[in-house]
Amino acid sequence: QVQLQESGPGLVKPSETLSLTCAVSGYSIRSGYWWGWIRQPPGKGLEWIGTIYNSGNTFYNPSLKTRVSISLDTSKNQFSLRLTSVTAADTAVYYCARRTFGVPFDPWGQGILVTVSS
Amino acid sequence: DIQMTQSPSSLSASVGDSVTITCRASQGINGWLAWYQQKPGKAPKSLISAASNLQSGVPSRFSGSGSGTDFTLTIGGLQPEDFATYYCQQYNVYPLTFGQGTQLEIK
């Protein structure tokens, strides 16, 4: 079955760039589906960050649009998140997940806690 | 952006009870409404898609209904493993938005 696994630094300094990767197994990301990032600050709710289609088209949350980018690496069967100029408000568990038209996010990765602190 | 408002924010119930959680969208979402269950320290799990379609492997005691802007998640006959936080999400238009969550606790 399809599995997703987030990886990246657990600690990022303020003003620097957060970079995470989601490795996909059990399915070729070039074949279809849409791939997304969602985050959850400690003790709070879920916030959609953005989605990339297998075609490469991207959609971002307007609240983050000037700082975020999502890309595909089909050679490694993974997709990535970059969030620039981070502050403490970007401290959260970051999840990657798969969806498509008419279907919500499923499955999800296990999540990775990223703390922004000097 | 479409605002998703869940009620109640928290709920206490006993094993065997039936409970209903409500989700209201600030505008119509054409039925593109999902429900997720999240347990502490775990990723959300998809329960229901398109307002009322049970995802594969989800127990039949979970059901969803609604249309337009008003939707409900009902859990009939609560089991110990059902005590968790539940989120609704609209996926009709970007930006995708979630409700603030409903924490279901054991009474």
mmCIF file of C-alpha atoms in Angstrom:
data_model
loop_
_atom_site.group_PDB
_atom_site.id
_atom_site.type_symbol
_atom_site.label_atom_id
_atom_site.label_comp_id
_atom_site.label_asym_id
_atom_site.label_seq_id
_atom_site.Cartn_x
_atom_site.Cartn_y
_atom_site.Cartn_z
ATOM 1 C CA GLN A 1 0.000 0.000 0.000
ATOM 2 C CA VAL A 2 1.027 3.620 -0.385
ATOM 3 C CA GLN A 3 3.182 5.026 2.386
ATOM 4 C CA LEU A 4 4.499 8.543 2.913
ATOM 5 C CA GLN A 5 7.415 9.539 5.127
ATOM 6 C CA GLU A 6 8.516 13.054 5.999
ATOM 7 C CA SER A 7 12.155 13.905 6.642
ATOM 8 C CA GLY A 8 14.222 16.982 7.334
ATOM 9 C CA PRO A 9 15.727 19.082 10.123
ATOM 10 C CA GLY A 10 13.809 19.219 13.374
ATOM 11 C CA LEU A 11 15.257 22.609 14.295
ATOM 12 C CA VAL A 12 15.475 25.698 12.096
ATOM 13 C CA LYS A 13 16.723 29.144 13.072
ATOM 14 C CA PRO A 14 14.513 32.203 12.701
ATOM 15 C CA SER A 15 14.758 33.910 9.287
ATOM 16 C CA GLU A 16 16.169 30.747 7.707
ATOM 17 C CA THR A 17 14.503 28.319 5.284
ATOM 18 C CA LEU A 18 12.608 25.211 6.337
ATOM 19 C CA SER A 19 13.094 22.330 3.891
ATOM 20 C CA LEU A 20 11.253 19.020 4.162
ATOM 21 C CA THR A 21 10.953 16.001 1.913
ATOM 22 C CA CYS A 22 8.168 13.445 1.640
ATOM 23 C CA ALA A 23 9.276 10.062 0.332
ATOM 24 C CA VAL A 24 6.513 8.032 -1.306
ATOM 25 C CA SER A 25 6.582 4.256 -1.506
ATOM 26 C CA GLY A 26 4.113 1.892 -3.131
ATOM 27 C CA TYR A 27 3.072 4.341 -5.840
ATOM 28 C CA SER A 28 4.810 6.362 -8.565
ATOM 29 C CA ILE A 29 4.092 10.048 -8.018
ATOM 30 C CA ARG A 30 4.402 10.716 -11.746
ATOM 31 C CA SER A 31 1.433 8.416 -12.417
ATOM 32 C CA GLY A 32 -1.192 10.621 -10.863
ATOM 33 C CA TYR A 33 -2.744 11.933 -7.680
ATOM 34 C CA TRP A 34 -2.034 15.207 -5.965
ATOM 35 C CA TRP A 35 0.490 15.665 -3.174
ATOM 36 C CA GLY A 36 0.085 18.037 -0.294
ATOM 37 C CA TRP A 37 1.551 19.508 2.862
ATOM 38 C CA ILE A 38 -0.465 20.292 6.000
ATOM 39 C CA ARG A 39 0.840 21.575 9.304
ATOM 40 C CA GLN A 40 -0.352 21.623 12.908
ATOM 41 C CA PRO A 41 1.132 23.948 15.545
ATOM 42 C CA PRO A 42 1.456 22.291 18.952
ATOM 43 C CA GLY A 43 -1.957 21.966 20.577
ATOM 44 C CA LYS A 44 -3.744 23.607 17.654
ATOM 45 C CA GLY A 45 -5.677 22.689 14.532
ATOM 46 C CA LEU A 46 -4.741 21.758 10.990
ATOM 47 C CA GLU A 47 -3.627 24.245 8.333
ATOM 48 C CA TRP A 48 -3.295 23.400 4.646
ATOM 49 C CA ILE A 49 0.003 24.664 3.226
ATOM 50 C CA GLY A 50 -0.184 23.678 -0.424
ATOM 51 C CA THR A 51 -0.666 20.987 -3.041
ATOM 52 C CA ILE A 52 1.218 19.944 -6.153
ATOM 53 C CA TYR A 53 -0.368 17.931 -8.941
ATOM 54 C CA ASN A 54 1.531 15.166 -10.704
ATOM 55 C CA SER A 55 1.596 17.571 -13.673
ATOM 56 C CA GLY A 56 3.611 20.008 -11.572
ATOM 57 C CA ASN A 57 0.834 22.567 -11.076
ATOM 58 C CA THR A 58 0.913 24.071 -7.601
ATOM 59 C CA PHE A 59 -1.621 25.678 -5.285
ATOM 60 C CA TYR A 60 -0.640 27.453 -2.082
ATOM 61 C CA ASN A 61 -2.364 28.862 0.963
ATOM 62 C CA PRO A 62 -2.535 32.624 0.377
ATOM 63 C CA SER A 63 -1.385 33.205 3.940
ATOM 64 C CA LEU A 64 1.938 31.538 3.076
ATOM 65 C CA LYS A 65 2.131 32.084 -0.669
ATOM 66 C CA THR A 66 5.021 34.534 -0.675
ATOM 67 C CA ARG A 67 7.199 32.158 1.366
ATOM 68 C CA VAL A 68 6.293 28.648 0.240
ATOM 69 C CA SER A 69 7.173 26.404 -2.665
ATOM 70 C CA ILE A 70 6.446 22.730 -3.331
ATOM 71 C CA SER A 71 8.237 20.637 -5.934
ATOM 72 C CA LEU A 72 8.290 17.089 -7.269
ATOM 73 C CA ASP A 73 11.346 14.881 -7.733
ATOM 74 C CA THR A 74 10.045 12.000 -9.830
ATOM 75 C CA SER A 75 13.503 10.407 -10.082
ATOM 76 C CA LYS A 76 13.461 9.868 -6.311
ATOM 77 C CA ASN A 77 9.683 9.473 -6.038
ATOM 78 C CA GLN A 78 9.405 12.257 -3.527
ATOM 79 C CA PHE A 79 8.140 15.790 -3.173
ATOM 80 C CA SER A 80 9.466 18.683 -1.139
ATOM 81 C CA LEU A 81 8.417 21.740 0.818
ATOM 82 C CA ARG A 82 10.400 24.957 1.204
ATOM 83 C CA LEU A 83 9.264 27.688 3.560
ATOM 84 C CA THR A 84 11.451 30.782 3.715
ATOM 85 C CA SER A 85 11.954 33.431 6.397
ATOM 86 C CA VAL A 86 10.574 31.273 9.182
ATOM 87 C CA THR A 87 9.541 32.585 12.582
ATOM 88 C CA ALA A 88 8.421 30.923 15.792
ATOM 89 C CA ALA A 89 4.893 30.914 14.367
ATOM 90 C CA ASP A 90 6.036 28.293 11.850
ATOM 91 C CA THR A 91 6.799 25.799 14.634
ATOM 92 C CA ALA A 92 4.518 22.857 13.926
ATOM 93 C CA VAL A 93 4.184 19.214 13.037
ATOM 94 C CA TYR A 94 4.371 19.069 9.248
ATOM 95 C CA TYR A 95 2.478 16.305 7.446
ATOM 96 C CA CYS A 96 2.567 15.214 3.831
ATOM 97 C CA ALA A 97 -0.437 13.499 2.303
ATOM 98 C CA ARG A 98 -1.994 12.339 -0.944
ATOM 99 C CA ARG A 99 -5.329 13.261 -2.487
ATOM 100 C CA THR A 100 -7.086 13.611 -5.822
ATOM 101 C CA PHE A 101 -10.274 15.024 -7.253
ATOM 102 C CA GLY A 102 -13.204 14.205 -5.039
ATOM 103 C CA VAL A 103 -11.023 12.459 -2.493
ATOM 104 C CA PRO A 104 -9.666 13.981 0.712
ATOM 105 C CA PHE A 105 -6.166 13.553 2.074
ATOM 106 C CA ASP A 106 -5.419 9.849 2.451
ATOM 107 C CA PRO A 107 -2.968 8.478 3.377
ATOM 108 C CA TRP A 108 -0.876 10.808 5.528
ATOM 109 C CA GLY A 109 2.730 10.591 6.606
ATOM 110 C CA GLN A 110 3.452 10.225 10.304
ATOM 111 C CA GLY A 111 4.445 13.878 10.597
ATOM 112 C CA ILE A 112 7.641 15.642 11.592
ATOM 113 C CA LEU A 113 7.977 18.272 14.310
ATOM 114 C CA VAL A 114 9.884 21.325 13.177
ATOM 115 C CA THR A 115 10.827 23.873 15.827
ATOM 116 C CA VAL A 116 11.915 27.380 14.890
ATOM 117 C CA SER A 117 14.317 28.651 17.493
ATOM 118 C CA SER A 118 17.752 30.195 17.774
ATOM 119 C CA ASP B 1 -11.536 31.771 1.986
ATOM 120 C CA ILE B 2 -14.280 29.386 3.113
ATOM 121 C CA GLN B 3 -14.543 29.300 6.898
ATOM 122 C CA MET B 4 -15.408 25.963 8.479
ATOM 123 C CA THR B 5 -17.004 26.110 11.921
ATOM 124 C CA GLN B 6 -17.395 23.004 14.025
ATOM 125 C CA SER B 7 -19.590 22.583 17.077
ATOM 126 C CA PRO B 8 -19.184 21.738 19.785
ATOM 127 C CA SER B 9 -15.473 22.375 20.378
ATOM 128 C CA SER B 10 -15.454 19.623 22.967
ATOM 129 C CA LEU B 11 -17.816 16.878 23.965
ATOM 130 C CA SER B 12 -17.966 14.355 26.795
ATOM 131 C CA ALA B 13 -19.695 11.043 26.275
ATOM 132 C CA SER B 14 -19.740 7.479 27.528
ATOM 133 C CA VAL B 15 -18.976 4.212 25.785
ATOM 134 C CA GLY B 16 -22.127 3.134 23.971
ATOM 135 C CA ASP B 17 -23.487 6.656 23.512
ATOM 136 C CA SER B 18 -24.280 8.172 20.149
ATOM 137 C CA VAL B 19 -22.839 11.600 19.387
ATOM 138 C CA THR B 20 -23.183 14.131 16.592
ATOM 139 C CA ILE B 21 -20.671 16.773 15.535
ATOM 140 C CA THR B 22 -21.708 19.621 13.288
ATOM 141 C CA CYS B 23 -19.678 21.456 10.666
ATOM 142 C CA ARG B 24 -20.897 24.610 8.937
ATOM 143 C CA ALA B 25 -19.261 26.161 5.887
ATOM 144 C CA SER B 26 -19.377 29.904 5.258
ATOM 145 C CA GLN B 27 -20.571 29.178 1.714
ATOM 146 C CA GLY B 28 -21.694 26.196 -0.306
ATOM 147 C CA ILE B 29 -19.082 23.518 -0.956
ATOM 148 C CA ASN B 30 -20.934 21.191 -3.343
ATOM 149 C CA GLY B 31 -20.739 18.347 -0.860
ATOM 150 C CA TRP B 32 -16.953 18.191 -0.924
ATOM 151 C CA LEU B 33 -16.640 17.689 2.801
ATOM 152 C CA ALA B 34 -14.309 15.294 4.602
ATOM 153 C CA TRP B 35 -14.131 14.149 8.208
ATOM 154 C CA TYR B 36 -10.893 13.096 9.883
ATOM 155 C CA GLN B 37 -10.098 11.473 13.210
ATOM 156 C CA GLN B 38 -6.881 12.340 15.022
ATOM 157 C CA LYS B 39 -5.484 10.644 18.093
ATOM 158 C CA PRO B 40 -2.732 12.215 20.228
ATOM 159 C CA GLY B 41 0.661 12.067 18.552
ATOM 160 C CA LYS B 42 -0.759 10.552 15.379
ATOM 161 C CA ALA B 43 -1.569 11.801 11.900
ATOM 162 C CA PRO B 44 -5.209 12.431 11.023
ATOM 163 C CA LYS B 45 -7.077 9.523 9.503
ATOM 164 C CA SER B 46 -9.697 10.000 6.813
ATOM 165 C CA LEU B 47 -13.133 8.735 7.868
ATOM 166 C CA ILE B 48 -15.624 10.160 5.383
ATOM 167 C CA SER B 49 -15.391 11.752 1.963
ATOM 168 C CA ALA B 50 -17.950 13.674 -0.078
ATOM 169 C CA ALA B 51 -19.993 14.310 3.065
ATOM 170 C CA SER B 52 -21.324 10.776 3.432
ATOM 171 C CA ASN B 53 -19.000 8.196 1.846
ATOM 172 C CA LEU B 54 -17.346 5.954 4.397
ATOM 173 C CA GLN B 55 -13.679 5.395 3.658
ATOM 174 C CA SER B 56 -12.470 1.820 3.299
ATOM 175 C CA GLY B 57 -11.969 0.077 6.619
ATOM 176 C CA VAL B 58 -13.880 2.640 8.688
ATOM 177 C CA PRO B 59 -16.461 1.051 11.013
ATOM 178 C CA SER B 60 -20.098 1.455 10.033
ATOM 179 C CA ARG B 61 -20.916 3.185 13.331
ATOM 180 C CA PHE B 62 -19.480 6.312 11.687
ATOM 181 C CA SER B 63 -21.795 8.152 9.326
ATOM 182 C CA GLY B 64 -21.871 11.532 7.646
ATOM 183 C CA SER B 65 -24.624 13.598 6.173
ATOM 184 C CA GLY B 66 -25.448 17.064 4.994
ATOM 185 C CA SER B 67 -25.452 19.320 1.982
ATOM 186 C CA GLY B 68 -25.097 22.951 1.096
ATOM 187 C CA THR B 69 -23.350 24.494 4.061
ATOM 188 C CA ASP B 70 -24.387 22.215 6.947
ATOM 189 C CA PHE B 71 -22.889 18.808 7.635
ATOM 190 C CA THR B 72 -22.841 16.303 10.475
ATOM 191 C CA LEU B 73 -20.705 13.410 11.646
ATOM 192 C CA THR B 74 -22.513 10.861 13.795
ATOM 193 C CA ILE B 75 -20.866 8.102 15.768
ATOM 194 C CA GLY B 76 -23.405 5.496 16.852
ATOM 195 C CA GLY B 77 -22.411 3.363 19.839
ATOM 196 C CA LEU B 78 -19.123 4.903 20.927
ATOM 197 C CA GLN B 79 -16.207 2.539 21.407
ATOM 198 C CA PRO B 80 -13.162 3.276 23.590
ATOM 199 C CA GLU B 81 -10.996 3.790 20.495
ATOM 200 C CA ASP B 82 -13.310 6.551 19.212
ATOM 201 C CA PHE B 83 -12.233 9.087 21.822
ATOM 202 C CA ALA B 84 -10.158 11.473 19.753
ATOM 203 C CA THR B 85 -10.303 14.833 18.001
ATOM 204 C CA TYR B 86 -12.400 15.160 14.858
ATOM 205 C CA TYR B 87 -11.902 17.671 12.056
ATOM 206 C CA CYS B 88 -13.998 18.574 9.051
ATOM 207 C CA GLN B 89 -12.408 19.906 5.877
ATOM 208 C CA GLN B 90 -13.771 21.392 2.693
ATOM 209 C CA TYR B 91 -12.037 20.478 -0.526
ATOM 210 C CA ASN B 92 -14.312 22.233 -2.979
ATOM 211 C CA VAL B 93 -12.040 25.188 -3.606
ATOM 212 C CA TYR B 94 -8.578 26.414 -2.765
ATOM 213 C CA PRO B 95 -7.468 27.305 -0.197
ATOM 214 C CA LEU B 96 -8.492 24.059 1.453
ATOM 215 C CA THR B 97 -9.731 24.775 4.954
ATOM 216 C CA PHE B 98 -10.329 22.783 8.114
ATOM 217 C CA GLY B 99 -12.673 23.223 11.022
ATOM 218 C CA GLN B 100 -11.094 24.007 14.369
ATOM 219 C CA GLY B 101 -11.676 20.494 15.674
ATOM 220 C CA THR B 102 -13.975 18.767 18.160
ATOM 221 C CA GLN B 103 -12.369 16.940 21.058
ATOM 222 C CA LEU B 104 -14.399 13.916 22.100
ATOM 223 C CA GLU B 105 -13.615 12.870 25.656
ATOM 224 C CA ILE B 106 -14.705 10.025 27.875
ATOM 225 C CA LYS B 107 -17.266 11.008 30.517
#
